[in-house]
mmCIF file of C-alpha atoms and ligand atoms in Angstrom:
data_model
loop_
_atom_site.group_PDB
_atom_site.id
_atom_site.type_symbol
_atom_site.label_atom_id
_atom_site.label_comp_id
_atom_site.label_asym_id
_atom_site.label_seq_id
_atom_site.Cartn_x
_atom_site.Cartn_y
_atom_site.Cartn_z
ATOM 1 C CA MET A 1 2.546 -11.444 -11.019
ATOM 2 C CA VAL A 2 1.239 -10.564 -7.575
ATOM 3 C CA ASP A 3 -0.779 -7.402 -6.984
ATOM 4 C CA ILE A 4 -0.519 -6.126 -3.400
ATOM 5 C CA HIS A 5 -2.847 -3.127 -3.787
ATOM 6 C CA CYS A 6 -6.284 -3.112 -5.437
ATOM 7 C CA HIS A 7 -9.892 -2.274 -4.714
ATOM 8 C CA ILE A 8 -11.448 -5.352 -6.255
ATOM 9 C CA LEU A 9 -14.110 -6.038 -3.610
ATOM 10 C CA PHE A 10 -17.462 -4.433 -4.344
ATOM 11 C CA GLY A 11 -19.369 -2.144 -2.021
ATOM 12 C CA MET A 12 -16.431 -1.379 0.269
ATOM 13 C CA ASP A 13 -15.212 1.963 -1.027
ATOM 14 C CA ASP A 14 -14.793 3.786 -4.340
ATOM 15 C CA GLY A 15 -13.513 0.584 -5.966
ATOM 16 C CA ALA A 16 -15.681 -2.086 -7.606
ATOM 17 C CA ASP A 17 -19.342 -1.053 -7.514
ATOM 18 C CA SER A 18 -20.979 -4.465 -8.014
ATOM 19 C CA THR A 19 -20.320 -8.187 -7.951
ATOM 20 C CA GLU A 20 -20.083 -8.057 -11.739
ATOM 21 C CA THR A 21 -17.337 -5.420 -11.604
ATOM 22 C CA SER A 22 -15.393 -7.451 -9.025
ATOM 23 C CA LEU A 23 -15.631 -10.514 -11.268
ATOM 24 C CA ALA A 24 -14.673 -8.511 -14.365
ATOM 25 C CA MET A 25 -11.637 -7.133 -12.523
ATOM 26 C CA ALA A 26 -10.676 -10.664 -11.512
ATOM 27 C CA GLU A 27 -10.983 -11.853 -15.133
ATOM 28 C CA MET A 28 -8.899 -8.891 -16.222
ATOM 29 C CA ALA A 29 -6.183 -9.802 -13.713
ATOM 30 C CA ILE A 30 -6.158 -13.449 -14.848
ATOM 31 C CA ALA A 31 -5.874 -12.449 -18.506
ATOM 32 C CA ASP A 32 -3.025 -10.093 -17.559
ATOM 33 C CA GLY A 33 -0.958 -12.852 -15.936
ATOM 34 C CA VAL A 34 -1.742 -12.041 -12.308
ATOM 35 C CA THR A 35 -1.959 -15.097 -10.026
ATOM 36 C CA HIS A 36 -2.552 -13.448 -6.623
ATOM 37 C CA VAL A 37 -4.171 -10.185 -5.576
ATOM 38 C CA ILE A 38 -4.491 -8.611 -2.173
ATOM 39 C CA ALA A 39 -7.809 -6.793 -1.918
ATOM 40 C CA THR A 40 -7.076 -3.597 -0.004
ATOM 41 C CA PRO A 41 -10.184 -1.489 0.661
ATOM 42 C CA HIS A 42 -9.705 2.018 2.015
ATOM 43 C CA ALA A 43 -9.760 2.739 5.737
ATOM 44 C CA ASN A 44 -10.189 6.499 5.965
ATOM 45 C CA ASN A 45 -12.624 9.197 7.043
ATOM 46 C CA GLU A 46 -14.870 8.399 4.118
ATOM 47 C CA TYR A 47 -14.964 4.599 4.274
ATOM 48 C CA ASP A 48 -15.232 2.352 7.302
ATOM 49 C CA PHE A 49 -12.989 -0.662 7.280
ATOM 50 C CA ILE A 50 -14.722 -3.777 8.598
ATOM 51 C CA PRO A 51 -12.448 -6.831 8.270
ATOM 52 C CA GLU A 52 -15.288 -9.325 8.752
ATOM 53 C CA LEU A 53 -17.175 -7.789 5.840
ATOM 54 C CA VAL A 54 -14.005 -7.634 3.734
ATOM 55 C CA ARG A 55 -13.420 -11.337 4.336
ATOM 56 C CA SER A 56 -16.970 -12.347 3.498
ATOM 57 C CA ARG A 57 -16.830 -10.343 0.232
ATOM 58 C CA ARG A 58 -13.501 -11.974 -0.546
ATOM 59 C CA ASP A 59 -14.996 -15.439 0.065
ATOM 60 C CA GLU A 60 -17.900 -14.633 -2.236
ATOM 61 C CA ILE A 61 -15.686 -13.458 -5.121
ATOM 62 C CA GLN A 62 -13.164 -16.247 -4.526
ATOM 63 C CA SER A 63 -15.852 -18.925 -4.726
ATOM 64 C CA ARG A 64 -17.160 -17.447 -7.990
ATOM 65 C CA ILE A 65 -13.728 -17.192 -9.593
ATOM 66 C CA GLY A 66 -12.387 -20.555 -8.394
ATOM 67 C CA ASP A 67 -8.685 -21.310 -8.165
ATOM 68 C CA ARG A 68 -7.646 -19.291 -11.225
ATOM 69 C CA LEU A 69 -6.840 -16.287 -9.027
ATOM 70 C CA ALA A 70 -6.019 -16.283 -5.312
ATOM 71 C CA ILE A 71 -7.529 -13.357 -3.432
ATOM 72 C CA ALA A 72 -6.093 -12.335 -0.054
ATOM 73 C CA THR A 73 -7.135 -9.351 2.052
ATOM 74 C CA GLY A 74 -5.440 -6.268 3.445
ATOM 75 C CA CYS A 75 -6.139 -2.563 3.758
ATOM 76 C CA ASP A 76 -5.270 0.731 2.071
ATOM 77 C CA PHE A 77 -4.380 2.266 5.434
ATOM 78 C CA HIS A 78 -4.773 6.004 5.826
ATOM 79 C CA LEU A 79 -2.556 7.465 8.537
ATOM 80 C CA SER A 80 -5.115 9.077 10.820
ATOM 81 C CA PHE A 81 -5.197 9.245 14.600
ATOM 82 C CA GLU A 82 -8.213 6.907 14.847
ATOM 83 C CA ASN A 83 -6.686 4.380 12.455
ATOM 84 C CA LEU A 84 -3.410 4.364 14.368
ATOM 85 C CA GLU A 85 -5.224 3.705 17.643
ATOM 86 C CA ALA A 86 -7.056 0.762 16.085
ATOM 87 C CA LEU A 87 -3.844 -0.499 14.514
ATOM 88 C CA ARG A 88 -1.973 -0.500 17.820
ATOM 89 C CA ALA A 89 -4.703 -2.630 19.373
ATOM 90 C CA ASP A 90 -4.662 -5.199 16.542
ATOM 91 C CA PRO A 91 -2.098 -4.641 13.749
ATOM 92 C CA GLN A 92 -3.059 -7.719 11.729
ATOM 93 C CA ARG A 93 -6.531 -6.303 11.292
ATOM 94 C CA PHE A 94 -5.015 -3.992 8.672
ATOM 95 C CA THR A 95 -1.888 -5.668 7.316
ATOM 96 C CA LEU A 96 -1.434 -7.380 3.949
ATOM 97 C CA ASN A 97 -2.678 -10.966 4.209
ATOM 98 C CA GLN A 98 -2.715 -10.475 8.026
ATOM 99 C CA GLY A 99 1.093 -10.523 8.035
ATOM 100 C CA ASP A 100 3.797 -7.913 8.667
ATOM 101 C CA TYR A 101 3.492 -5.523 5.727
ATOM 102 C CA LEU A 102 1.213 -2.486 5.823
ATOM 103 C CA LEU A 103 0.175 -0.192 2.960
ATOM 104 C CA VAL A 104 0.391 3.418 4.163
ATOM 105 C CA GLU A 105 -1.400 6.229 2.379
ATOM 106 C CA PHE A 106 -0.759 9.926 3.120
ATOM 107 C CA ALA A 107 -3.061 12.851 2.590
ATOM 108 C CA ASP A 108 -2.370 14.980 -0.487
ATOM 109 C CA PHE A 109 -2.600 18.237 1.445
ATOM 110 C CA ALA A 110 -0.537 17.795 4.614
ATOM 111 C CA ILE A 111 2.253 15.553 5.833
ATOM 112 C CA PRO A 112 2.844 16.373 9.509
ATOM 113 C CA ALA A 113 6.348 16.607 10.927
ATOM 114 C CA SER A 114 5.446 13.856 13.410
ATOM 115 C CA LEU A 115 5.131 11.352 10.571
ATOM 116 C CA ASP A 116 8.738 10.181 10.844
ATOM 117 C CA GLN A 117 8.023 9.194 14.433
ATOM 118 C CA THR A 118 4.709 7.587 13.525
ATOM 119 C CA LEU A 119 6.342 5.405 10.885
ATOM 120 C CA HIS A 120 8.993 4.436 13.410
ATOM 121 C CA GLN A 121 6.278 3.427 15.861
ATOM 122 C CA LEU A 122 4.766 1.169 13.210
ATOM 123 C CA GLN A 123 8.150 -0.466 12.827
ATOM 124 C CA LEU A 124 8.403 -0.964 16.589
ATOM 125 C CA LEU A 125 5.163 -2.930 16.310
ATOM 126 C CA GLY A 126 7.046 -5.255 13.957
ATOM 127 C CA LEU A 127 5.436 -3.878 10.814
ATOM 128 C CA HIS A 128 7.007 -2.970 7.454
ATOM 129 C CA PRO A 129 5.323 0.198 6.181
ATOM 130 C CA ILE A 130 4.914 0.430 2.403
ATOM 131 C CA ILE A 131 4.417 4.028 1.277
ATOM 132 C CA THR A 132 1.876 3.957 -1.528
ATOM 133 C CA HIS A 133 2.282 5.889 -4.780
ATOM 134 C CA PRO A 134 4.518 8.801 -3.676
ATOM 135 C CA GLU A 135 4.880 9.660 -7.381
ATOM 136 C CA ARG A 136 1.231 10.780 -7.374
ATOM 137 C CA ASN A 137 1.534 12.945 -4.271
ATOM 138 C CA PRO A 138 2.462 16.592 -5.035
ATOM 139 C CA LEU A 139 3.620 17.173 -1.454
ATOM 140 C CA ILE A 140 6.120 14.328 -1.568
ATOM 141 C CA ARG A 141 7.201 15.311 -5.068
ATOM 142 C CA SER A 142 8.279 18.651 -3.630
ATOM 143 C CA GLN A 143 10.005 17.140 -0.556
ATOM 144 C CA TRP A 144 11.991 14.144 -1.696
ATOM 145 C CA ASP A 145 14.247 14.467 1.340
ATOM 146 C CA ARG A 146 11.349 13.352 3.515
ATOM 147 C CA LEU A 147 10.696 10.234 1.452
ATOM 148 C CA TRP A 148 14.401 9.479 1.602
ATOM 149 C CA ALA A 149 14.391 9.777 5.387
ATOM 150 C CA TRP A 150 11.609 7.152 5.489
ATOM 151 C CA LEU A 151 13.531 4.926 3.100
ATOM 152 C CA ARG A 152 16.610 5.173 5.320
ATOM 153 C CA GLN A 153 14.374 4.292 8.242
ATOM 154 C CA GLY A 154 13.534 1.043 6.430
ATOM 155 C CA CYS A 155 10.178 1.902 4.851
ATOM 156 C CA TYR A 156 9.353 0.590 1.393
ATOM 157 C CA VAL A 157 7.818 2.284 -1.632
ATOM 158 C CA GLN A 158 5.046 1.166 -3.987
ATOM 159 C CA VAL A 159 4.530 2.890 -7.327
ATOM 160 C CA THR A 160 1.262 2.568 -9.264
ATOM 161 C CA ALA A 161 1.521 0.560 -12.494
ATOM 162 C CA GLN A 162 -0.438 3.131 -14.487
ATOM 163 C CA SER A 163 1.954 5.930 -13.465
ATOM 164 C CA ILE A 164 4.787 4.223 -15.323
ATOM 165 C CA ARG A 165 2.932 4.513 -18.636
ATOM 166 C CA GLY A 166 1.736 8.075 -17.981
ATOM 167 C CA GLY A 167 -1.803 7.184 -16.845
ATOM 168 C CA PHE A 168 -1.620 9.713 -13.992
ATOM 169 C CA GLY A 169 -0.070 12.491 -16.042
ATOM 170 C CA ARG A 170 3.390 13.611 -16.961
ATOM 171 C CA ARG A 171 4.488 14.692 -13.501
ATOM 172 C CA ALA A 172 3.596 11.384 -11.877
ATOM 173 C CA GLN A 173 5.277 9.539 -14.744
ATOM 174 C CA GLN A 174 8.478 11.584 -14.422
ATOM 175 C CA ALA A 175 8.476 11.126 -10.667
ATOM 176 C CA ALA A 176 8.016 7.356 -11.079
ATOM 177 C CA GLU A 177 10.919 7.258 -13.533
ATOM 178 C CA ARG A 178 13.175 9.189 -11.205
ATOM 179 C CA LEU A 179 12.275 7.011 -8.243
ATOM 180 C CA LEU A 180 12.967 3.890 -10.298
ATOM 181 C CA ASP A 181 16.285 5.325 -11.484
ATOM 182 C CA ALA A 182 17.200 6.155 -7.880
ATOM 183 C CA ASN A 183 16.572 2.575 -6.655
ATOM 184 C CA ALA A 184 13.778 3.880 -4.456
ATOM 185 C CA VAL A 185 10.955 1.539 -5.525
ATOM 186 C CA HIS A 186 10.222 -1.892 -4.056
ATOM 187 C CA PHE A 187 6.786 -2.674 -5.480
ATOM 188 C CA VAL A 188 4.634 -1.895 -8.486
ATOM 189 C CA ALA A 189 0.905 -2.489 -7.886
ATOM 190 C CA SER A 190 -2.296 -1.727 -9.787
ATOM 191 C CA ASP A 191 -4.312 0.235 -7.184
ATOM 192 C CA ALA A 192 -7.167 -0.803 -9.493
ATOM 193 C CA HIS A 193 -10.651 0.571 -8.839
ATOM 194 C CA ASN A 194 -12.603 -0.610 -11.899
ATOM 195 C CA VAL A 195 -12.189 -2.054 -15.398
ATOM 196 C CA THR A 196 -12.025 1.223 -17.310
ATOM 197 C CA THR A 197 -10.085 4.163 -15.890
ATOM 198 C CA ARG A 198 -8.258 2.261 -13.094
ATOM 199 C CA PRO A 199 -7.868 -1.289 -14.467
ATOM 200 C CA LEU A 200 -6.387 -4.334 -12.746
ATOM 201 C CA ARG A 201 -3.518 -4.597 -15.155
ATOM 202 C CA LEU A 202 0.198 -4.966 -14.427
ATOM 203 C CA LYS A 203 1.586 -6.356 -17.678
ATOM 204 C CA PRO A 204 2.044 -2.992 -19.464
ATOM 205 C CA ALA A 205 4.181 -1.782 -16.545
ATOM 206 C CA PHE A 206 6.045 -5.097 -16.431
ATOM 207 C CA ASP A 207 6.845 -4.851 -20.149
ATOM 208 C CA ALA A 208 7.929 -1.208 -19.886
ATOM 209 C CA LEU A 209 10.275 -1.990 -16.972
ATOM 210 C CA ALA A 210 11.605 -5.146 -18.625
ATOM 211 C CA GLU A 211 12.470 -3.064 -21.671
ATOM 212 C CA SER A 212 14.053 -0.130 -19.843
ATOM 213 C CA LYS A 213 15.725 -1.940 -16.942
ATOM 214 C CA GLY A 214 15.746 -5.620 -17.743
ATOM 215 C CA GLU A 215 13.461 -8.537 -16.986
ATOM 216 C CA SER A 216 14.950 -9.400 -13.592
ATOM 217 C CA PHE A 217 14.208 -5.850 -12.390
ATOM 218 C CA ALA A 218 10.595 -6.119 -13.560
ATOM 219 C CA ARG A 219 10.297 -9.510 -11.848
ATOM 220 C CA ALA A 220 11.648 -8.124 -8.584
ATOM 221 C CA LEU A 221 9.057 -5.331 -8.449
ATOM 222 C CA LEU A 222 6.021 -7.172 -9.805
ATOM 223 C CA GLU A 223 6.563 -10.784 -8.729
ATOM 224 C CA GLU A 224 9.255 -11.478 -6.172
ATOM 225 C CA ASN A 225 8.880 -8.600 -3.722
ATOM 226 C CA PRO A 226 5.064 -8.656 -3.853
ATOM 227 C CA ARG A 227 5.050 -12.414 -3.231
ATOM 228 C CA ALA A 228 7.407 -11.944 -0.269
ATOM 229 C CA ALA A 229 5.083 -9.295 1.189
ATOM 230 C CA LEU A 230 2.086 -11.590 0.660
ATOM 231 C CA GLU A 231 3.898 -14.329 2.570
ATOM 232 C CA SER A 232 5.457 -12.015 5.217
ATOM 233 C CA ARG A 233 9.018 -12.849 4.223
ATOM 234 C CA PRO A 234 11.947 -10.397 3.940
ATOM 235 C CA LEU A 235 12.059 -8.718 0.537
ATOM 236 C CA PRO A 236 14.503 -10.394 -1.856
ATOM 237 C CA TYR A 237 15.111 -7.072 -3.676
ATOM 238 C CA ARG A 238 16.137 -4.254 -1.337
ATOM 239 C CA PRO A 239 18.443 -1.912 -3.238
ATOM 240 C CA GLU A 240 20.474 0.869 -1.676
ATOM 241 C CA PRO A 241 18.727 4.107 -2.721
ATOM 242 C CA ALA A 242 20.820 6.625 -4.650
ATOM 243 C CA ASP A 243 21.058 10.199 -3.428
ATOM 244 C CA TRP A 244 17.716 12.034 -3.551
ATOM 245 C CA LYS A 245 19.378 15.324 -4.418
ATOM 246 C CA GLY A 246 19.269 14.568 -8.140
ATOM 247 C CA LEU A 247 15.461 14.482 -7.908
ATOM 248 C CA GLU A 248 15.081 17.761 -6.094
ATOM 249 C CA ASN A 249 12.964 20.419 -7.775
ATOM 250 C CA LYS A 250 12.890 18.517 -11.014
ATOM 251 C CA THR A 251 9.477 16.956 -10.850
ATOM 252 C CA GLU A 252 7.410 19.707 -9.260
ATOM 253 C CA SER A 253 9.145 22.710 -10.747
ATOM 254 C CA SER A 254 7.990 25.028 -13.503
ATOM 255 C CA PRO A 255 8.333 23.756 -17.083
ATOM 256 C CA PRO A 256 11.937 23.053 -18.123
ATOM 257 C CA ARG A 257 13.872 26.167 -19.029
ATOM 258 C CA LYS A 258 14.995 26.648 -22.577
ATOM 259 C CA ARG A 259 18.621 27.003 -21.718
ATOM 260 C CA PHE A 260 20.115 27.945 -25.031
ATOM 261 C CA TRP A 261 17.552 30.244 -26.552
ATOM 262 C CA PHE A 262 19.773 33.329 -26.357
ATOM 263 C CA PHE A 263 22.453 31.677 -28.391
HETATM 264 FE FE1 LIG B 301 -5.589 2.409 -3.129
#
């Protein structure tokens, strides 16, 4: 499997906190059946993103781990004005493996109306935006029509592996299920931060998807599409999304009504 989103490099952000943690995360990935990871430190108001430093950390961990796991670099790109300015000047500074795919993270508290235009501008730069973990974002969960507009625009969606097994709570799990059912997911990634609460593990999600939707589906989301993004190729699995209307108000609504109690 190929993991396109993880915080395996130490001292960059709220991910790995030491060389030992980075190495333990790498060992965890190897044991899990992961062959390639893209280290994607945050670039947001809290954490500076310095590609030269990211690359030197990558080299350090890569040399310690040898050829058992290939580590590439990218960025967990927060859509802020400053980041967008820097991106326009040099897109490959932020993209996955310095190619054409870009992880895009939204704030939990506000998604401006101008976002549709911003995503379009990224596409005009030749980039493929990948919207990260919408199932964990309460704002998107209450406005599926907006996510669908971005999908129709040609954006892709990455769901977090842990969400599929309920690691981010029932609402995120339900939202992940509904997105998967609606053919609205292109990638599953770990978004790992450590070896305990946010592990670098994909196999549990792979097994759950293989069981519910078949092995070729699991392969598409955890091997084939991620590998294509790593290598800047078109995605082999690009399904036509089903109508979003079936998802509306189901994942962020009040608890399910007991419909038949008065009978
Ligand atoms: Fe992340």
